[in-house]
Coordinates of C-alpha atoms in Angstrom, one line a residue:
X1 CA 0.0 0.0 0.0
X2 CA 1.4 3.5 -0.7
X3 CA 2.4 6.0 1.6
X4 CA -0.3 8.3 -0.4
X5 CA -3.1 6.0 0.7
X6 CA -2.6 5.3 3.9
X7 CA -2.3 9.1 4.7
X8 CA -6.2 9.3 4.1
X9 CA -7.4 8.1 7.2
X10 CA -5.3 10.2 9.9
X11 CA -6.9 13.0 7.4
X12 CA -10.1 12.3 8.1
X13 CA -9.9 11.9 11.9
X14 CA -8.0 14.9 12.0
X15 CA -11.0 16.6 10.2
X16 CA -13.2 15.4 12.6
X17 CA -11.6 15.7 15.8
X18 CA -11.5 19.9 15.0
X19 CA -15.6 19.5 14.8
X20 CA -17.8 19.9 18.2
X21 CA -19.8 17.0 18.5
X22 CA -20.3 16.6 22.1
X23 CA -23.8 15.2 23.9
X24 CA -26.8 17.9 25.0
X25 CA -29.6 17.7 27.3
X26 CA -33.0 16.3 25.8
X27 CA -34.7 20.2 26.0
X28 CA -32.1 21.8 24.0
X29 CA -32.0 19.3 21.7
X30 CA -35.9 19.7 20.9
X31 CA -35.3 23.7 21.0
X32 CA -32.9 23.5 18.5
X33 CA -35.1 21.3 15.8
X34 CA -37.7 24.6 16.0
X35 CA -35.2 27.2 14.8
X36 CA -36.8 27.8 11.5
X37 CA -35.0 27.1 7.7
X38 CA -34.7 31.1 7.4
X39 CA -31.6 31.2 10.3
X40 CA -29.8 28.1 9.1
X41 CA -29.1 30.3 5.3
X42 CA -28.6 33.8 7.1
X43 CA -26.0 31.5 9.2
X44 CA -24.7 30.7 6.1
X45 CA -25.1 33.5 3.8
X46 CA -23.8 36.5 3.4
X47 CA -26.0 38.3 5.9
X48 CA -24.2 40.1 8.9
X49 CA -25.3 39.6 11.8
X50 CA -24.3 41.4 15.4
X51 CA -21.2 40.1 16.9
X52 CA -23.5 39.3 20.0
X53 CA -25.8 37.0 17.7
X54 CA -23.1 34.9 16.2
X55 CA -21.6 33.9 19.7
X56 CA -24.8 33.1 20.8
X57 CA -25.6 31.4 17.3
X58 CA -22.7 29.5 17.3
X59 CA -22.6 28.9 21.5
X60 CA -26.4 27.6 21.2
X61 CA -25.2 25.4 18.3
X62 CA -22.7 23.5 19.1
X63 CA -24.6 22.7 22.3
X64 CA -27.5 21.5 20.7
X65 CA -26.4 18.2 17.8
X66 CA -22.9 17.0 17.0
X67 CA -21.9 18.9 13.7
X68 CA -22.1 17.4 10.0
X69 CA -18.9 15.1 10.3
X70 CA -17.7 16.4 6.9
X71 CA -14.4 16.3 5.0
X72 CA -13.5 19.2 4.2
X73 CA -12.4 20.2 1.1
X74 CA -11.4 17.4 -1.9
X75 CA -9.7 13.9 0.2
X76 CA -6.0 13.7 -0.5
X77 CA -6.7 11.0 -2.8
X78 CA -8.9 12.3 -5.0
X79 CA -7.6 11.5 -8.1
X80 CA -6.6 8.0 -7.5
X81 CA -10.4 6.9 -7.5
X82 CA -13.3 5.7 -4.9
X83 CA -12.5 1.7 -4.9
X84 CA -14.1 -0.1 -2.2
X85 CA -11.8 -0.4 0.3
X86 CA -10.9 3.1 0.4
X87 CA -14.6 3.8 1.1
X88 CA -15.1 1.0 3.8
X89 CA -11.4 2.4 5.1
X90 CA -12.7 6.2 5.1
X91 CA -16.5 5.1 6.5
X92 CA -14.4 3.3 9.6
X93 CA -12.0 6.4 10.5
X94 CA -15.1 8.5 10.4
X95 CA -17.1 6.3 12.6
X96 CA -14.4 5.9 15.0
X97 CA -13.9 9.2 15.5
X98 CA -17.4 10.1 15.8
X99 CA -17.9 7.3 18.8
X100 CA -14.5 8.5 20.1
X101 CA -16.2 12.1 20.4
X102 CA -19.7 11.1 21.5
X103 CA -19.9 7.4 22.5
X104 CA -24.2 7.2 22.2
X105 CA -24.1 8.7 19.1
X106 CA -25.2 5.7 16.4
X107 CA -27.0 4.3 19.7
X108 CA -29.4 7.3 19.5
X109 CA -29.6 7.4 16.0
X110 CA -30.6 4.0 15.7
X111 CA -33.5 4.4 18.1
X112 CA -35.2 6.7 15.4
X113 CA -35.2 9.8 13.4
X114 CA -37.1 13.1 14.0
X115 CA -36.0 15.5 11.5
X116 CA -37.2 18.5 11.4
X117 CA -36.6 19.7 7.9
X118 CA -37.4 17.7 4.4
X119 CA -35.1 18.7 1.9
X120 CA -35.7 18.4 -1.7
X121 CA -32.7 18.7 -4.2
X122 CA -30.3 18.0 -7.2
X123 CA -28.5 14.3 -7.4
X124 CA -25.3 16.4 -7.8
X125 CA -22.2 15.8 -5.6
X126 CA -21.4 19.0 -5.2
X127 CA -24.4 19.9 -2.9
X128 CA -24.9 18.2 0.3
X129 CA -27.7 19.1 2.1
X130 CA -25.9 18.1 5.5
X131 CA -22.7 19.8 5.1
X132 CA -24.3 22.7 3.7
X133 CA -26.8 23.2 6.3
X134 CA -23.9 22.2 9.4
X135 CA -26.5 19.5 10.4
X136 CA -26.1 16.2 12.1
X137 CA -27.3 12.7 10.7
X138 CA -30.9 12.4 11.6
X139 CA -31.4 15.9 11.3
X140 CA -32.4 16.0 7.1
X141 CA -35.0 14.2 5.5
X142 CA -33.9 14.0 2.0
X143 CA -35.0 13.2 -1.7
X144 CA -32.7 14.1 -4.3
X145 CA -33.1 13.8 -8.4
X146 CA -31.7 15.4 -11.5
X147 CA -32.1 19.2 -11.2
X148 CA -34.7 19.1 -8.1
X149 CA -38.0 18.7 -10.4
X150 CA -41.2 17.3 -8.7
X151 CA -44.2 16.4 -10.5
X152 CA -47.3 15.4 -9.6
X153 CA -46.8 12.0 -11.5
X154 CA -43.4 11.5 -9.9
X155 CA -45.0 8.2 -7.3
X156 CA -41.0 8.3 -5.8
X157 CA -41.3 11.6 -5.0
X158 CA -44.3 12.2 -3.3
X159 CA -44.3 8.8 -1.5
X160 CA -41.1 10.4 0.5
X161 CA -43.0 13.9 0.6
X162 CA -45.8 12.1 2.3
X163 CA -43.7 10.0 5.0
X164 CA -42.0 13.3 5.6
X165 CA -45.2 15.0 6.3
X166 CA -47.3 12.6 7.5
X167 CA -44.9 10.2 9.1
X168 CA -42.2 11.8 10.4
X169 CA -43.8 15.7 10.5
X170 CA -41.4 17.8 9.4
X171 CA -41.8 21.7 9.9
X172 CA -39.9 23.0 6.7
X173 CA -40.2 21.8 3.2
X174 CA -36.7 23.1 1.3
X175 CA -36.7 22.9 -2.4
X176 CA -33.2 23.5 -3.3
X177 CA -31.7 24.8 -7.0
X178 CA -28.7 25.5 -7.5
X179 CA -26.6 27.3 -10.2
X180 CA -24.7 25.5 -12.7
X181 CA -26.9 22.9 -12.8
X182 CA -26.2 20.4 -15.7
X183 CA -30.0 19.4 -15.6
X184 CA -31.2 22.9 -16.3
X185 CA -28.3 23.7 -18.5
X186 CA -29.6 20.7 -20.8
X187 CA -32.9 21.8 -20.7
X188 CA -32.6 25.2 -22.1
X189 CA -30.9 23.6 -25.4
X190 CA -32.3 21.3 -28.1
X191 CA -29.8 18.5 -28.3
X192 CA -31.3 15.2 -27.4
X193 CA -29.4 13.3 -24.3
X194 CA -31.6 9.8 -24.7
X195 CA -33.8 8.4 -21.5
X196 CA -33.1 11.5 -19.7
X197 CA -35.2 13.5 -22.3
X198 CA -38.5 12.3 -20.4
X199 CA -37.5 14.0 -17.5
X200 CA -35.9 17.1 -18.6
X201 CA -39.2 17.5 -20.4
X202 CA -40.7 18.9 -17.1
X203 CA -38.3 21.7 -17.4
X204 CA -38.8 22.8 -20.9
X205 CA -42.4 22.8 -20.1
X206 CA -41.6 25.1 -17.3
X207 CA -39.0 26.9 -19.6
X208 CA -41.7 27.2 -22.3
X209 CA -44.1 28.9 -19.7
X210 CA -41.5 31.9 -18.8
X211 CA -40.1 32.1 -22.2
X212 CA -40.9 36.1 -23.2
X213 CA -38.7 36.6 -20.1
X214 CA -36.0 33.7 -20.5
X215 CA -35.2 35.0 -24.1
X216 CA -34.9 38.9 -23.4
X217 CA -32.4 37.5 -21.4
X218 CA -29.2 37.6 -23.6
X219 CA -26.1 36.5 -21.4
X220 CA -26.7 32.2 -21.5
X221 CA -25.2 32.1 -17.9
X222 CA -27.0 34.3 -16.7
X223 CA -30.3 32.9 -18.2
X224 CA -29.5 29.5 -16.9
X225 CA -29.3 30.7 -13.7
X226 CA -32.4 32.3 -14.0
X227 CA -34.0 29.1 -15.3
X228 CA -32.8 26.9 -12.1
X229 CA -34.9 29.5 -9.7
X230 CA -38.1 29.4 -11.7
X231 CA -37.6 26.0 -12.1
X232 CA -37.2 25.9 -8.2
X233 CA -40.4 28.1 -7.7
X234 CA -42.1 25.4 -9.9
X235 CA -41.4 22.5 -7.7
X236 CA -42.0 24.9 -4.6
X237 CA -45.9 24.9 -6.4
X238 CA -46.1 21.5 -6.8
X239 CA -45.0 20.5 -3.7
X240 CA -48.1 23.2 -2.1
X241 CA -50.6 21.8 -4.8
X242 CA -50.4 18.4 -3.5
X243 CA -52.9 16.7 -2.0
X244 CA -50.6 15.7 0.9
X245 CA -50.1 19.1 1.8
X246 CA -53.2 20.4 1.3
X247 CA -54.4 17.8 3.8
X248 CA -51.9 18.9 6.1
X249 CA -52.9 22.5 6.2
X250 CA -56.3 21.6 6.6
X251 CA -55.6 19.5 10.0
X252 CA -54.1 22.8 11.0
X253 CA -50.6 20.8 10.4
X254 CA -47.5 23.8 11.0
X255 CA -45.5 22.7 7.8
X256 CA -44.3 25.7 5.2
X257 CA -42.1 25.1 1.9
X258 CA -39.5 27.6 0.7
X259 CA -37.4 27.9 -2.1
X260 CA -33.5 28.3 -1.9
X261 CA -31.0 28.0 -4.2
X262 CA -27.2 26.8 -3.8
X263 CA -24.3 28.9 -5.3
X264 CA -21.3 26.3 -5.9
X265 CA -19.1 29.3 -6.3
X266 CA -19.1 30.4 -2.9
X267 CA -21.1 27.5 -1.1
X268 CA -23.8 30.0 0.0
X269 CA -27.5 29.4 -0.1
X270 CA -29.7 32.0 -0.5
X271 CA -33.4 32.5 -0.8
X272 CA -35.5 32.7 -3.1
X273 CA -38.4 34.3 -1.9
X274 CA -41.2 31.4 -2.3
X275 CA -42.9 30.6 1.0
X276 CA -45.8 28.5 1.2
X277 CA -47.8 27.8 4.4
X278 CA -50.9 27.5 4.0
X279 CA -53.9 27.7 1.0
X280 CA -54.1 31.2 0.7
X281 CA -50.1 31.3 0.4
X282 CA -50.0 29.2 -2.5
X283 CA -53.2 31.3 -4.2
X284 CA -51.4 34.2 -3.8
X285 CA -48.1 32.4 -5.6
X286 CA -49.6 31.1 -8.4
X287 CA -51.0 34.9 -9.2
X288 CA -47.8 36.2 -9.7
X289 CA -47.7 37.1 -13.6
X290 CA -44.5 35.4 -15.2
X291 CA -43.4 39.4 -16.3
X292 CA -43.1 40.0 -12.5
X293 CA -40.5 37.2 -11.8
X294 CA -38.0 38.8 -13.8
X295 CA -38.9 42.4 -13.6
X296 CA -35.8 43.0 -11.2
X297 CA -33.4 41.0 -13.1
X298 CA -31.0 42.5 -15.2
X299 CA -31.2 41.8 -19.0

């Protein structure tokens, strides 16, 4: 074995070890999983906040779950490829160090999950919803597909939707974009890509609905970015329209879906401005004229 490879693992636990996962009392625990989806991007954004609030922030934090246990940054090894027994080398390190840090931790996790959010986003690697967010295992619900599209035909999705709601009641729905998205990027051309075609269909439907605005938009970047948060706004919709939610809200359920969108250029999220919590919410959504959504953005 090369000196190269077996410097992986230290690297990991040395990532880990720097990350404060210690245990918390039951009540701050619970007090944590209400902070809503709105301070977890501002925590993350480019938002300033008082030199008081971020103490307390991070203080309150750290108290609460053990963080993400992320790698940060690309592994050393990169380049030589993901075989098996690098991956079942790297998953032991990091589980060691996690039970080295907090002893119960897989114990609690294994006696269930209570997540608080349900996150809905792109199958690329480049944004995960854990490390992004600085949450622990257990604290994400998650389905993922190419270029975060839900439809009301899509069984998969809306079977997870439903356990999330239903099952598991989550507070906070996040549909996440994200710019650069390959998905989208296909979508707004012509070229034909095979099987896939079927389901980048549901964005040029969506791309067809907003095209007066799409095409007075000249720079491609810049309408491709444009696409992946009126794409995002369109599964935000969908995700209101269903029947699932709609039966929520009407037990008096406390669930609301918001839009975000993930900037792999700087690893900020930001919002998008799309909050739905209830009936009259989404009415007042789906009034907005497609002129409106791109009235502030520049041509």
């Amino acid at each position: 074995m090369s000196s190269n490879k077996i410097a992986i693992v230290p690297d990991i636990v040395g990532q880990v070890e720097n990350l404060a996962i210690i245990d918390a009392p039951k009540e701050e625990h619970n007090h944590h999983h209400q902070h809503h989806i709105h301070r977890l991007i501002r925590k993350y954004s480019n938002e300033k906040d008082s030199d008081e609030d971020n103490i307390s922030d991070d203080d309150h934090d750290d108290a609460c779950c053990p963080r993400s246990p992320v790698t940060f940054g690309p592994s050393p090894a990169v380049e030589k490829g993901h075989g098996l027994s690098r991956l079942l080398r790297n998953n032991k390190a990091w589980s060691k160090a996690i039970r080295e840090r907090q002893p119960d931790f897989f114990e609690k996790c294994s006696q269930g999950q209570q997540p608080k959010v349900f996150w809905i986003g792109c199958s690329d690697s480049r944004v995960p919803e854990n490390e992004l967010l600085q949450l622990a295992p257990g604290e994400v619900f998650t389905h993922r597909n190419i270029a975060n599209v839900v439809v009301s035909t899509d069984l998969n999705c809306l079977s997870v939707l439903q356990y999330a709601v239903d099952v598991l009641k989550v507070e906070h729905v996040v549909v996440c974009g994200h710019y650069g998205c390959g998905g989208v990027a296909a979508a707004l051309g012509d070229q034909s890509y095979g099987l896939i075609d079927h389901w980048l269909g549901n964005i040029k439907e969506v791309k067809q609905q907003h095209r007066e605005g799409l095409d007075a938009i000249k720079d491609t970047e810049e309408k491709c970015r444009a696409l992946v948060e009126i794409n995002a706004r369109n599964s935000v919709l969908t995700v209101a329209k269903s029947p699932i939610m709609r039966a929520a809200w009407e037990r008096g359920q406390q669930v609301e879906i918001s839009g975000v969108v993930y900037d792999i250029q700087t690893g900020l999220l930001s919002e998008l401005g799309y909050h739905v919590k209830s009936e009259a919410d989404l009415n007042a959504h789906l009034k907005v004229q497609s002129k409106d959504l791109f009235a502030n953005r520049a041509k």
